[in-house]
Every structure is written in structure tokens, then in C-alpha cells.
């Protein structure tokens, strides 16, 4: 017998365990792609339950069906346009009031809904008593208790899903919005109902409610209809902001009428978590606590990683020697030993630092602290012309600017999003860390951790000031308000933190094995090719990495641009190739100074006179601020859809880098510091 097929959509607020339930339902039968026309990730999976084959679609997290961000538009449009057989709303049992707001909107739409009451064990552990039978009676929706991370309640959930899909005619539920608003809804119903294209596709009352809600997406649908003029006439006579606020209040009134009858002790009491929040979100203590935590993360990273770095250094030094000695052809031996092993080894030395830094950030994220950091920074972000939601992508930039820029899709306001994209490259990514580690370790000794911390803080300050400048000049306007739900504090698990660390660290490894490898080999080839007119053999000792090589010619062309900053031609070349990937800066210097992977030898050459502490500091600042890597430039073009803004970002950052390095060198020289 042929199996019956149904499609279900998993919907819910962010941080309710939706992805965990998706994994529990589908197991390994998953597919990840993008939603048509947008770059938002789409997850689908399959599960066979009894005689039914179920396709599961994991929707992006959304707080309501009034769509603002790209993620919310995708989630709402799928439910409205595709009409899945059943919508499974994952509800956080510890926060019913907030989660049921989405439930009221799904009910108004007339969707077949099954509620997965997730994390109910946490609710019960704090003393909440939720009567699912009464909840079902009041909402007229099946309710199933689940614990996603233990796969509890999955079979019961699928049983209800299949049963709900088999039901006959279904009707939408209505929220009463009061006489004044209901009159407007009825008036709009009469108008919208005249357009058969609209009324045949969407519930008429739902369209009227969304219009009064100020839903831009629905307003666009109306603009192309035969009733657009009449609808706009009704809407122009009201204050949509007042109606939107009043309707949200009525929904919460409906929820608060039901809540006391279905849940005993669902009242938030002051907890240990609340007491912590009073300190970490305090308007005076919040920012100093955040800075102290980040400083501690860098100190731990630098201190713990040092012996691990020495081990990696020894291994690649040994490997380079073995490779070079085992090959009789000196050119090939130099390419493999000094170029490939040496160049990649010079980058791999910093893997312990990068993994540890990602681990520190992962622990802060998994504990729930980073959400508090966003809350603390909201007021400051608003003053500089950004939405508090911008803080999360900026924070992600500490790992890699590419996914951080992609994360700006959650920002509703286009101007807020654009400014966040333009300043994100100033947040120091993990790729720049090897440059800081080598230079700070060589020139600043025990103060290296503090110097690196200072570079990261400088990046934040430059991003803030740049956002203020851009918001006041080329992208004028006020930021939109920021609303964010703080997740509960959780003790990070070793497994989850290790997975997050590896996910981010593996990106670095892949770059070391592909982009960095190709870049370093290219640098070696240019350093091995004699310049025009130079009588020397390819890759000979007298030509390799000297001014008489092709790379020397390139360096001397660039040198006038960087000599006012105290940099020589070798640094100029390293910075040029840093456009491919910032990690190549160190690999290039290793090739140019003839030290290969030997970081200690490179540091010895630099501190012996090739560079001063002042120029080292200037180079770190220049690396922080100048044009980001080619992958980052590509994603800026993709997300902004504009070469104008991409070139603006590149030119602005490089100009700022030159000015900052120039001031450091000139002022430092004038006062006699670090020369």
C-alpha cells in the first residue's frame, strides 16, 4: 500500500529548541539549502511514522506573523503561501506568555496547529504545573509535552500531527480587538473581500488584521490589487502605530485570560539568574563587566596557548627540515620546505590560540551571557546610530566577518543593516590574530595579552565612531527600537562548547589547507623568480626573497606608500597578499625573511632591527583596519547588492588604516617611544 504523504512546518520563537526537535524528528535524513530568492538557510528532513511519510520543514525563528526581518518574512510566507498540512509550534514551557503570542496569530490564520510544549521538564522543576488538557480545551489545539534534547514525546507529537492532518474542515479562531478596531476590521473585510484573487488565497479577516497591524509585506500585496485605493483610504484615516500597539495589547489580554487557568505558579519569581542579571545588566557595571570578561578571555588564550604553540612550532620545524633534506633538487626542496610546509606551518602555529579564543567566546554564548552583553550595549548602540540587534553580528565578527555580515539579515531596518555591514570589518576576526600574536609576543613580552586586548578594543571603538559618522552623513536616519528576550543562564556543556569551537576552528584549518596554501606558494614563486635584468638562477640562494626577485620589484613599487608609516618593502608585500587572507601576512613574512615556519627566528630578525616596537604596533593597527580579505569583500557585495558600498567600505577602511598607522609612527617617533 502506498504511504500517505504530509508536510509539516516547525515554527516558533528563537531559542525554544526548534532545531533540537527537528534533529530528533528527522535524524540523519536532512537536507540543507537556501530558500528560493534569498540567502536564508532552509532545513528540510523526512520521517516515516507508521503508514505516513512526513516531510519536515524547519522555519526560521519568528516572534509573530507580522514580518519584519528576512527570516520572519520567510517563515510567515511559507505558512501563508505554501499552507503546510500542519504547523507544529514549539513553545517554551518556561515562557508561555511570550510564546503564545505567535499561537494567537497562527490561530487567526486558520492553520492546523499542534503545540509541542518543549522544555516542560524545566518548567516543572521550578514548580510550574501546566494542565495540557485545559490548555487544549481553551485553545482548541492539541498540546504535547516534549523534551527535545532527550527526544522525549516525539512519537506522541507525530501521532497528533498525523491525526490533525486527517481532520476535515478547519476554522480560524478570532481574537476580539474591541469595538473601535473591530469596526475597522469589518470595514476592511468588506473591501478586501471584493478582490477574488486575495480572498481566494488568504483569510479575509486575517488580511484586514495585518493591514491594521502595519504589515509592510501585506500592504505590498494590496498595492497591486483592484481594491488598493479603497484600502489606502481607510488606512490613511488612522494612526497605524496606535492600532498596532492596541492590537498587541488585546492579544496579550487574551493570553493572560487563559494562562492562569491552565498553569499554576507560572509566575516568574526572583531567581539566582535574576540576581546575576542585576549586576551584569546594570547601567553602570554592565559595560565594565563585559570588558573584563573579554580581557580575561584574551589573557587565558595567550597564556594557556603558549606551550601548545611551542609544540606546533617544533613539529613544523622538524617537518620542514625532513622535507628539505629528503629532496635532492634544491629548488623543489625549497618550495616544499620553505614555501609550503614553512608557509602553512607559520599559520598553523597559531591554531591553539584561535581554538582557545573560540572556546572562550563559545562558553560565554552558551551560558547565555552574550545576550546580556547585547542588552547592555543597546543604549550605546542606539546613540551611535545602530540598532541593539546589530551587536550580535558585530560580536560574531570576532570569529569571522563573513558569517557575521551574513547574520545582519536579522536586522529589520535596511539602513541599520547597511551601516552594520559597513563597520563589521573593523571588528577583529580570528584571521588577524596570528599577526597580533607574533608581533605582540616578539615586542611586548608579558604585556602581549593586554596589547592584543587593546587592539580588539580599538577595533570596537573605530566601528562605533565610524557607525556614528556614516549614520550622520551618507546613511542618515534614526535606528529602529530593539526588543530582545534574554535566555536563561545555562551551564555550558563540554560537548556543545567543543562542537562550536571546532565549527569555527575548522574554517581556519580549511583556509590553511586551501587559500593560505595557494597564497603562500604564490609568494614563494614571486620571491624565487629573478627580476628583469638580474642574472641569477630561479630559486637560487642569492635571489630567494631578496630585492632582486619579482617580489622585491613589487615591494619597491609599494614601498613609497608605506614608508611614511615606518614599513619596509617586505611589509608592503605581506600586506598586499593579506588581501587574499589575513593569515598570509605572517606566512609571507616568513618567506620574505627566509625563516619559513620558524616563528622564533622571524621574531629574532624583527627585534634585531628589521622592525621596532613602534612599527610593530602600527602594523597591528594597519592589519586591523585596512581592506578585509577577499571573501569578506565578496560577501559585502552580495549582501548590499552594490559595488558602490563595497568600494566605499574598502577605500574608507584602508584610508583609516593609513592615517592611524601614520599617527602612531609619527607621534611615537616625536616622543621617543618604541623607536
XYZ file of C-alpha atoms in Angstrom:
675
model
C 0.000 0.000 0.000
C 1.334 3.435 -0.940
C 2.245 5.569 2.026
C 0.348 8.760 2.738
C 2.476 11.940 2.487
C 2.115 15.104 4.527
C 4.214 18.229 5.064
C 4.686 19.838 8.451
C 6.396 23.106 9.352
C 8.222 23.665 12.626
C 7.597 27.225 13.813
C 8.461 29.052 16.999
C 10.314 31.873 18.693
C 14.122 31.872 18.635
C 15.758 29.827 21.425
C 12.828 27.457 22.056
C 14.657 24.271 20.991
C 13.234 24.155 17.468
C 16.424 22.860 15.843
C 16.846 20.241 18.575
C 13.320 18.933 17.910
C 13.955 18.992 14.163
C 17.040 16.826 14.674
C 15.137 14.491 16.998
C 12.348 14.021 14.435
C 14.410 13.681 11.253
C 17.671 12.154 12.499
C 20.200 11.946 9.664
C 17.612 12.378 6.909
C 18.181 16.094 6.482
C 18.918 18.462 3.638
C 20.276 21.993 3.990
C 19.967 24.594 1.239
C 18.644 28.114 0.793
C 15.093 29.381 0.468
C 14.278 30.450 -3.112
C 15.343 34.007 -3.872
C 17.038 34.656 -0.519
C 20.173 33.549 1.311
C 18.361 32.360 4.429
C 19.221 28.751 5.266
C 16.491 26.185 4.614
C 16.444 22.884 6.503
C 14.203 20.040 5.427
C 14.038 16.438 6.565
C 11.944 13.300 6.319
C 10.456 10.891 8.820
C 8.194 7.895 8.333
C 5.669 7.399 11.099
C 3.504 4.288 10.790
C 1.986 4.496 7.286
C 2.698 8.221 6.788
C 5.750 9.785 5.188
C 6.317 13.185 6.772
C 8.332 15.987 5.206
C 9.559 18.336 7.927
C 10.450 21.970 7.178
C 12.356 23.870 9.868
C 11.277 27.522 9.607
C 13.470 30.429 10.776
C 12.647 31.646 14.283
C 9.944 34.301 14.480
C 8.091 36.060 17.271
C 4.988 36.813 15.231
C 3.408 36.637 11.771
C 3.887 40.359 11.271
C 7.073 40.050 9.235
C 9.958 42.499 9.612
C 13.301 40.727 9.119
C 14.143 38.462 6.167
C 13.935 35.419 8.455
C 10.434 36.383 9.614
C 9.266 37.058 6.058
C 10.455 33.587 5.006
C 8.731 31.882 7.951
C 5.450 33.776 7.520
C 5.327 33.400 3.735
C 5.841 29.653 3.941
C 2.941 29.227 6.366
C 0.696 31.607 4.413
C 1.608 30.744 0.823
C 2.617 27.077 0.951
C -0.030 26.067 3.510
C 1.668 23.034 5.116
C -0.676 20.297 6.305
C 0.210 21.008 9.940
C 2.210 23.714 11.699
C 3.977 22.395 14.783
C 4.614 25.352 17.036
C 7.414 24.725 19.507
C 6.523 26.559 22.712
C 8.981 27.151 25.551
C 7.105 25.824 28.598
C 9.073 28.184 30.847
C 7.824 31.262 28.965
C 4.230 30.606 27.929
C 3.029 34.200 27.757
C 5.634 35.292 25.219
C 5.357 32.140 23.095
C 1.565 32.067 22.948
C 1.618 35.419 21.144
C 2.655 33.575 17.980
C -0.043 30.960 18.722
C -2.783 33.607 18.588
C -1.605 34.667 15.135
C -1.421 31.110 13.798
C -4.954 30.563 15.088
C -6.172 33.727 13.326
C -4.635 32.481 10.085
C -6.604 29.246 10.345
C -3.544 26.991 10.230
C -3.778 23.455 11.597
C -1.579 23.766 14.660
C -0.115 21.265 17.112
C 1.764 22.708 20.084
C 4.981 20.984 21.168
C 5.307 22.111 24.788
C 9.077 21.907 24.871
C 11.355 22.017 27.938
C 8.360 21.193 30.136
C 10.763 19.389 32.498
C 12.452 22.725 33.259
C 9.063 24.331 33.893
C 8.080 21.576 36.318
C 11.458 21.655 38.068
C 10.809 25.271 39.047
C 7.327 24.419 40.303
C 5.091 25.276 37.325
C 2.082 22.969 36.903
C 0.783 23.087 33.319
C -2.546 21.404 32.631
C -2.253 20.398 28.970
C -5.877 19.151 28.863
C -7.233 22.556 29.867
C -4.770 24.216 27.504
C -6.158 22.119 24.651
C -9.752 22.955 25.639
C -9.168 26.717 25.727
C -7.015 26.928 22.586
C -8.744 24.080 20.710
C -5.273 22.924 19.696
C -3.533 19.602 20.554
C -0.728 20.058 23.092
C 2.100 17.519 23.512
C 4.849 17.668 26.121
C 8.354 17.279 24.684
C 11.963 17.426 25.823
C 13.911 17.886 22.612
C 17.427 17.240 23.908
C 16.297 13.852 25.259
C 13.961 13.039 22.315
C 11.048 12.658 24.746
C 7.500 12.970 23.401
C 8.479 12.673 19.715
C 6.202 9.708 18.952
C 3.275 11.312 20.781
C 3.874 14.531 18.814
C 3.905 12.714 15.474
C 0.733 10.846 16.443
C -1.081 14.156 16.995
C 0.381 15.613 13.808
C -0.953 12.730 11.691
C -4.339 12.869 13.449
C -4.605 16.655 12.913
C -3.707 16.319 9.222
C -6.551 13.795 8.792
C -9.236 16.108 10.201
C -11.862 17.639 7.947
C -12.744 21.317 7.606
C -10.757 23.612 9.854
C -11.653 27.105 11.032
C -9.662 30.091 12.225
C -10.013 31.421 15.756
C -10.618 35.083 16.385
C -9.168 37.484 18.938
C -11.588 40.234 19.925
C -9.887 43.614 19.480
C -12.606 45.828 20.925
C -15.392 47.795 19.270
C -13.329 50.520 17.563
C -10.810 48.170 15.961
C -13.443 45.554 15.117
C -15.384 48.199 13.175
C -12.293 48.900 11.068
C -11.716 45.171 10.558
C -15.296 44.725 9.324
C -14.934 47.752 7.026
C -11.721 46.349 5.528
C -13.287 42.867 5.278
C -15.975 44.294 3.031
C -13.394 45.980 0.805
C -10.797 43.198 0.615
C -13.494 40.568 0.017
C -14.297 42.205 -3.314
C -10.942 41.104 -4.732
C -11.372 37.403 -5.524
C -7.607 36.922 -6.072
C -6.935 37.979 -2.482
C -9.975 36.469 -0.785
C -9.486 33.188 -2.605
C -5.909 32.842 -1.372
C -5.941 34.310 2.146
C -8.443 34.522 5.024
C -10.114 37.915 4.587
C -10.178 38.782 8.305
C -6.502 37.889 8.621
C -5.642 40.286 5.761
C -7.629 43.060 7.458
C -5.883 42.448 10.784
C -2.435 42.503 9.130
C -3.268 45.750 7.336
C -4.165 47.400 10.628
C -1.003 45.838 12.106
C 1.015 47.838 9.575
C 2.470 44.720 7.938
C 4.522 46.100 5.022
C 4.514 42.754 3.219
C 0.707 42.619 3.155
C 0.493 46.283 2.178
C 2.637 45.447 -0.876
C 0.224 42.652 -1.837
C -2.700 45.079 -1.608
C -0.944 47.722 -3.755
C -1.276 45.543 -6.831
C -4.946 44.714 -6.251
C -8.180 46.244 -7.512
C -9.095 47.465 -4.007
C -5.823 49.282 -3.244
C -7.336 52.799 -3.409
C -10.192 51.974 -1.018
C -7.889 50.185 1.441
C -5.406 53.069 1.457
C -8.259 55.496 2.059
C -9.260 53.595 5.225
C -5.658 53.248 6.455
C -4.788 56.906 5.845
C -7.538 57.918 8.279
C -5.983 56.057 11.239
C -2.716 56.030 13.167
C -1.345 52.584 12.359
C 1.191 52.698 15.208
C -1.617 53.175 17.741
C -3.649 50.355 16.212
C -0.653 48.027 16.148
C 0.063 48.670 19.831
C -3.600 48.301 20.813
C -3.947 45.013 18.905
C -0.804 43.584 20.512
C -2.245 44.548 23.902
C -5.515 42.742 23.119
C -3.652 39.587 22.142
C -1.800 39.620 25.433
C -5.079 40.222 27.265
C -6.473 37.076 25.641
C -3.360 35.127 26.622
C -3.445 36.380 30.205
C -7.085 35.357 30.479
C -6.203 31.776 29.594
C -2.831 31.469 31.317
C -3.916 31.409 34.996
C -6.479 28.711 34.181
C -4.032 26.328 32.519
C -0.903 26.883 34.578
C -0.396 27.039 38.323
C 2.590 29.018 39.565
C 3.503 30.218 36.066
C 4.609 33.370 37.777
C 8.194 34.467 37.477
C 9.927 34.580 40.852
C 13.235 36.225 41.621
C 15.880 33.611 40.912
C 19.649 33.393 41.203
C 19.732 34.170 37.472
C 17.796 37.395 38.130
C 20.289 38.391 40.806
C 23.182 37.869 38.381
C 21.340 39.956 35.790
C 21.042 42.842 38.230
C 24.827 43.065 38.126
C 25.710 42.178 34.534
C 22.935 44.312 33.002
C 23.389 47.235 35.391
C 23.770 50.509 33.513
C 26.965 51.329 35.405
C 28.516 47.871 35.832
C 27.361 46.169 32.620
C 29.973 47.519 30.195
C 32.958 47.216 32.626
C 31.938 43.593 33.338
C 31.752 42.870 29.596
C 35.198 44.392 29.001
C 36.649 42.482 31.983
C 35.307 39.190 30.642
C 36.716 39.799 27.175
C 40.097 40.812 28.652
C 40.152 37.624 30.743
C 39.345 35.577 27.629
C 42.348 37.032 25.794
C 44.657 36.576 28.779
C 43.651 32.915 29.153
C 44.017 32.407 25.402
C 47.537 33.817 25.289
C 48.813 32.209 28.496
C 47.449 28.678 28.028
C 48.278 28.513 24.324
C 51.984 29.383 24.627
C 53.288 25.852 25.393
C 50.980 24.405 22.721
C 52.337 26.897 20.187
C 55.878 25.833 21.004
C 54.969 22.197 20.352
C 53.386 23.039 16.965
C 56.414 25.189 16.112
C 58.794 22.327 16.896
C 56.737 19.878 14.830
C 56.637 22.012 11.694
C 60.292 22.951 12.086
C 61.154 19.259 12.177
C 58.822 18.509 9.253
C 60.264 21.315 7.092
C 63.789 20.044 7.764
C 62.867 16.460 6.905
C 61.155 17.540 3.673
C 64.017 19.801 2.554
C 66.748 17.247 3.408
C 64.995 14.335 1.721
C 64.763 16.061 -1.664
C 67.940 16.288 -3.735
C 66.655 19.043 -6.038
C 67.328 22.269 -4.055
C 64.615 24.228 -5.870
C 61.945 21.635 -5.146
C 63.251 21.230 -1.606
C 62.981 24.976 -1.013
C 59.474 25.069 -2.488
C 58.215 22.230 -0.316
C 60.203 23.009 2.825
C 60.347 26.822 2.910
C 57.290 27.545 0.766
C 54.563 25.006 1.515
C 55.494 23.483 4.895
C 57.076 26.695 6.142
C 54.269 28.973 4.998
C 51.402 26.824 6.232
C 53.342 25.974 9.389
C 53.756 29.667 10.162
C 49.964 29.906 10.173
C 49.249 26.606 11.970
C 51.374 27.707 14.912
C 48.504 29.976 15.933
C 45.814 27.280 15.790
C 45.943 26.696 19.612
C 45.318 30.418 20.243
C 42.446 30.574 17.792
C 40.776 27.423 19.110
C 41.095 28.671 22.697
C 39.662 32.087 21.814
C 36.714 30.459 20.050
C 36.239 28.210 23.082
C 36.123 31.230 25.419
C 33.562 33.007 23.220
C 31.574 29.784 22.859
C 31.384 29.372 26.640
C 30.098 32.935 27.009
C 27.496 32.369 24.264
C 26.295 29.001 25.575
C 25.992 30.312 29.122
C 23.536 32.999 27.975
C 25.856 35.887 28.812
C 26.293 37.187 25.262
C 22.578 38.020 25.038
C 23.061 40.162 28.156
C 26.030 41.834 26.501
C 23.756 42.786 23.577
C 21.212 44.185 26.036
C 23.892 46.187 27.869
C 25.237 47.592 24.616
C 21.815 48.550 23.216
C 21.774 52.054 24.696
C 25.267 52.771 23.412
C 24.433 51.270 20.023
C 21.377 53.498 19.726
C 23.454 56.599 20.491
C 25.875 55.795 17.663
C 23.038 55.225 15.233
C 22.689 51.444 15.331
C 20.014 49.045 16.480
C 20.827 46.851 19.503
C 20.335 43.849 17.224
C 23.473 44.992 15.369
C 25.556 43.969 18.368
C 25.172 40.244 17.679
C 26.629 40.369 14.126
C 29.375 42.670 15.370
C 30.164 40.215 18.143
C 30.240 37.357 15.647
C 32.914 39.317 13.794
C 35.414 38.257 16.470
C 35.206 34.800 14.915
C 34.868 35.644 11.205
C 33.488 38.715 9.471
C 31.941 36.675 6.634
C 29.194 34.865 8.644
C 28.913 37.969 10.833
C 27.939 40.097 7.827
C 25.503 37.401 6.695
C 23.951 37.487 10.192
C 22.838 41.098 9.594
C 19.825 39.642 7.750
C 18.025 39.533 11.100
C 18.108 43.362 11.271
C 14.742 44.679 10.087
C 15.699 48.238 9.140
C 17.657 48.429 5.859
C 19.713 51.440 6.971
C 20.621 49.767 10.274
C 21.630 46.686 8.306
C 23.754 48.606 5.792
C 25.685 50.523 8.466
C 26.283 47.310 10.429
C 27.701 45.650 7.292
C 29.992 48.599 6.533
C 31.556 48.736 10.015
C 31.689 44.981 10.681
C 35.164 44.525 9.088
C 36.629 46.725 11.847
C 35.762 44.001 14.364
C 38.948 41.961 14.546
C 38.351 38.463 13.167
C 40.312 35.324 14.058
C 42.338 35.592 10.820
C 44.079 38.730 12.099
C 45.018 37.097 15.392
C 48.208 35.384 14.090
C 49.614 38.808 13.152
C 48.910 40.179 16.628
C 50.236 37.102 18.375
C 53.549 37.054 16.536
C 54.234 40.796 16.781
C 52.951 41.255 20.337
C 54.813 38.164 21.531
C 58.049 39.377 19.919
C 57.942 43.015 21.033
C 55.772 43.272 24.144
C 56.582 40.171 26.210
C 54.350 39.773 29.241
C 52.198 42.676 28.125
C 51.312 40.871 24.901
C 47.849 39.814 26.099
C 46.981 43.361 27.146
C 48.278 44.798 23.855
C 46.173 42.349 21.840
C 43.162 43.147 24.008
C 43.797 46.825 23.292
C 43.830 46.154 19.529
C 40.461 44.421 19.789
C 39.053 47.322 21.804
C 40.419 49.756 19.217
C 38.502 47.853 16.532
C 35.298 48.210 18.556
C 35.905 51.940 19.075
C 36.606 52.515 15.376
C 33.456 50.583 14.445
C 31.411 52.681 16.874
C 32.795 56.028 15.714
C 32.509 55.008 12.052
C 28.876 53.995 12.555
C 28.193 57.388 14.130
C 29.925 59.172 11.255
C 28.241 57.149 8.496
C 24.810 57.420 10.173
C 25.168 61.175 10.357
C 26.370 61.660 6.783
C 25.892 59.117 3.989
C 23.216 56.906 5.626
C 21.056 59.340 7.557
C 18.200 58.307 9.834
C 17.380 57.088 13.329
C 17.848 53.432 14.297
C 14.789 51.282 14.918
C 13.986 50.170 18.507
C 15.426 46.893 19.784
C 13.457 44.193 21.615
C 15.203 41.021 22.726
C 14.236 38.177 25.003
C 17.012 37.178 27.407
C 17.502 33.399 27.521
C 18.004 31.754 30.933
C 21.537 31.142 32.147
C 22.690 27.622 31.409
C 25.807 25.743 32.386
C 27.685 25.197 29.095
C 28.275 21.548 28.261
C 31.740 20.390 27.253
C 30.343 18.695 24.147
C 28.399 21.714 22.864
C 31.269 24.130 23.519
C 33.739 21.782 21.838
C 31.463 21.473 18.786
C 31.103 25.256 18.494
C 34.860 25.697 18.905
C 35.550 23.116 16.224
C 32.964 24.525 13.793
C 34.731 27.889 13.873
C 38.259 26.483 14.142
C 37.729 24.131 11.200
C 37.140 27.168 8.970
C 40.652 28.309 9.864
C 42.042 24.842 9.065
C 40.267 24.736 5.709
C 41.690 28.133 4.820
C 45.157 26.945 5.845
C 44.787 23.966 3.516
C 43.418 25.911 0.530
C 43.544 29.707 0.281
C 46.554 30.179 2.563
C 48.471 27.329 0.939
C 47.935 28.757 -2.549
C 48.744 32.269 -1.375
C 51.978 31.276 0.368
C 53.141 29.207 -2.630
C 52.433 32.198 -4.887
C 54.512 34.418 -2.604
C 57.361 31.871 -2.729
C 57.227 31.740 -6.542
C 57.435 35.529 -6.823
C 60.335 35.518 -4.370
C 62.113 32.818 -6.426
C 61.767 34.466 -9.863
C 64.627 36.869 -10.705
C 63.645 40.436 -11.554
C 64.097 41.574 -15.178
C 67.780 42.197 -15.882
C 69.035 40.183 -12.907
C 71.452 37.422 -13.862
C 70.559 34.671 -11.410
C 69.033 31.199 -11.449
C 65.446 30.525 -10.442
C 65.135 29.940 -6.684
C 68.862 30.405 -6.105
C 70.001 31.444 -2.631
C 71.154 34.874 -3.824
C 67.717 35.643 -5.289
C 65.213 33.955 -2.948
C 63.204 36.625 -1.119
C 65.601 39.466 -1.934
C 65.162 42.810 -3.648
C 66.415 41.204 -6.877
C 63.368 38.923 -7.081
C 59.997 39.745 -8.646
C 58.537 40.136 -5.196
C 61.236 42.694 -4.465
C 60.141 44.681 -7.521
C 56.518 44.589 -6.314
C 57.608 45.607 -2.840
C 59.594 48.609 -4.039
C 56.650 49.787 -6.133
C 54.502 49.712 -2.989
C 57.154 50.989 -0.553
C 56.591 54.769 -1.095
C 53.014 54.301 0.061
C 54.004 52.657 3.364
C 57.411 54.192 4.155
C 55.750 57.167 5.957
C 54.355 54.524 8.338
C 57.799 53.078 9.084
C 57.214 49.917 6.997
C 59.732 48.479 4.539
C 59.070 46.796 1.187
C 58.715 43.348 2.747
C 55.894 44.521 4.995
C 54.262 46.175 1.964
C 54.287 42.848 0.103
C 52.912 40.954 3.111
C 50.026 43.444 3.403
C 49.204 43.165 -0.305
C 48.926 39.384 -0.045
C 46.956 39.802 3.165
C 44.046 40.786 0.913
C 43.769 37.101 -0.058
C 43.617 36.080 3.607
C 44.955 37.923 6.633
C 46.772 34.799 7.839
C 49.048 35.066 4.775
C 50.658 38.201 6.249
C 52.712 36.047 8.640
C 53.350 33.315 6.071
C 54.568 35.933 3.590
C 56.911 37.491 6.142
C 58.309 34.047 6.919
C 59.083 33.527 3.220
C 60.470 37.039 2.686
C 62.727 36.966 5.739
C 63.840 33.417 4.917
C 62.660 31.881 8.204
C 59.864 29.674 6.863
C 57.756 28.286 9.685
C 60.269 29.232 12.400
C 58.382 31.925 14.300
C 61.200 32.366 16.826
C 63.687 33.033 14.025
C 61.313 35.566 12.432
C 60.789 37.285 15.771
C 64.564 37.383 16.306
C 65.151 39.045 12.923
C 62.382 41.586 13.502
C 63.509 42.539 17.021
C 67.170 42.693 15.927
C 66.468 45.785 13.850
C 64.131 44.902 10.995
C 61.268 46.416 12.973
C 60.768 48.469 16.137
C 58.028 48.144 18.783
C 56.522 51.314 17.314
C 56.305 49.971 13.767
C 55.093 46.607 15.109
C 52.210 48.375 16.856
C 51.490 50.369 13.700
C 51.458 47.168 11.642
C 48.973 45.534 14.038
C 46.678 48.560 13.799
C 47.024 48.687 9.997
C 46.167 44.970 9.782
C 43.104 45.601 11.937
C 41.717 48.451 9.849
C 42.715 48.070 6.211
C 40.708 46.332 3.473
C 39.377 42.958 4.698
C 40.045 39.639 2.954
C 38.665 38.902 -0.495
C 35.976 36.567 0.936
C 34.703 39.372 3.162
C 34.646 41.824 0.255
C 32.643 39.297 -1.751
C 30.009 38.839 0.941
C 29.687 42.627 1.408
C 28.924 42.931 -2.312
C 26.435 40.061 -2.097
C 24.606 41.385 0.989
C 24.484 45.051 -0.069
C 23.928 44.260 -3.749
C 26.059 47.292 -4.546
C 29.621 47.821 -5.774
C 29.306 51.426 -4.617
C 29.022 50.467 -0.947
C 31.604 47.679 -1.317
C 34.217 50.046 -2.774
C 33.312 52.656 -0.173
C 33.979 50.120 2.601
C 37.350 49.147 1.072
C 38.524 52.732 0.483
C 37.299 54.021 3.847
C 38.968 51.225 5.837
C 42.313 51.441 4.022
C 42.411 55.238 4.344
C 41.640 54.971 8.045
C 44.361 52.323 8.474
C 46.983 54.514 6.794
C 46.081 57.561 8.903
C 46.106 55.559 12.162
C 49.460 53.888 11.428
C 50.927 57.234 10.318
C 49.861 58.942 13.566
C 51.227 56.085 15.685
C 54.605 56.206 13.924
C 54.971 59.974 13.819
C 53.723 60.708 17.331
C 55.697 57.781 18.767
C 58.851 58.971 16.990
C 58.334 62.530 18.203
C 58.106 61.489 21.848
C 60.840 58.864 21.512
C 58.693 55.827 22.374
C 59.314 52.387 20.911
C 61.724 53.649 18.222
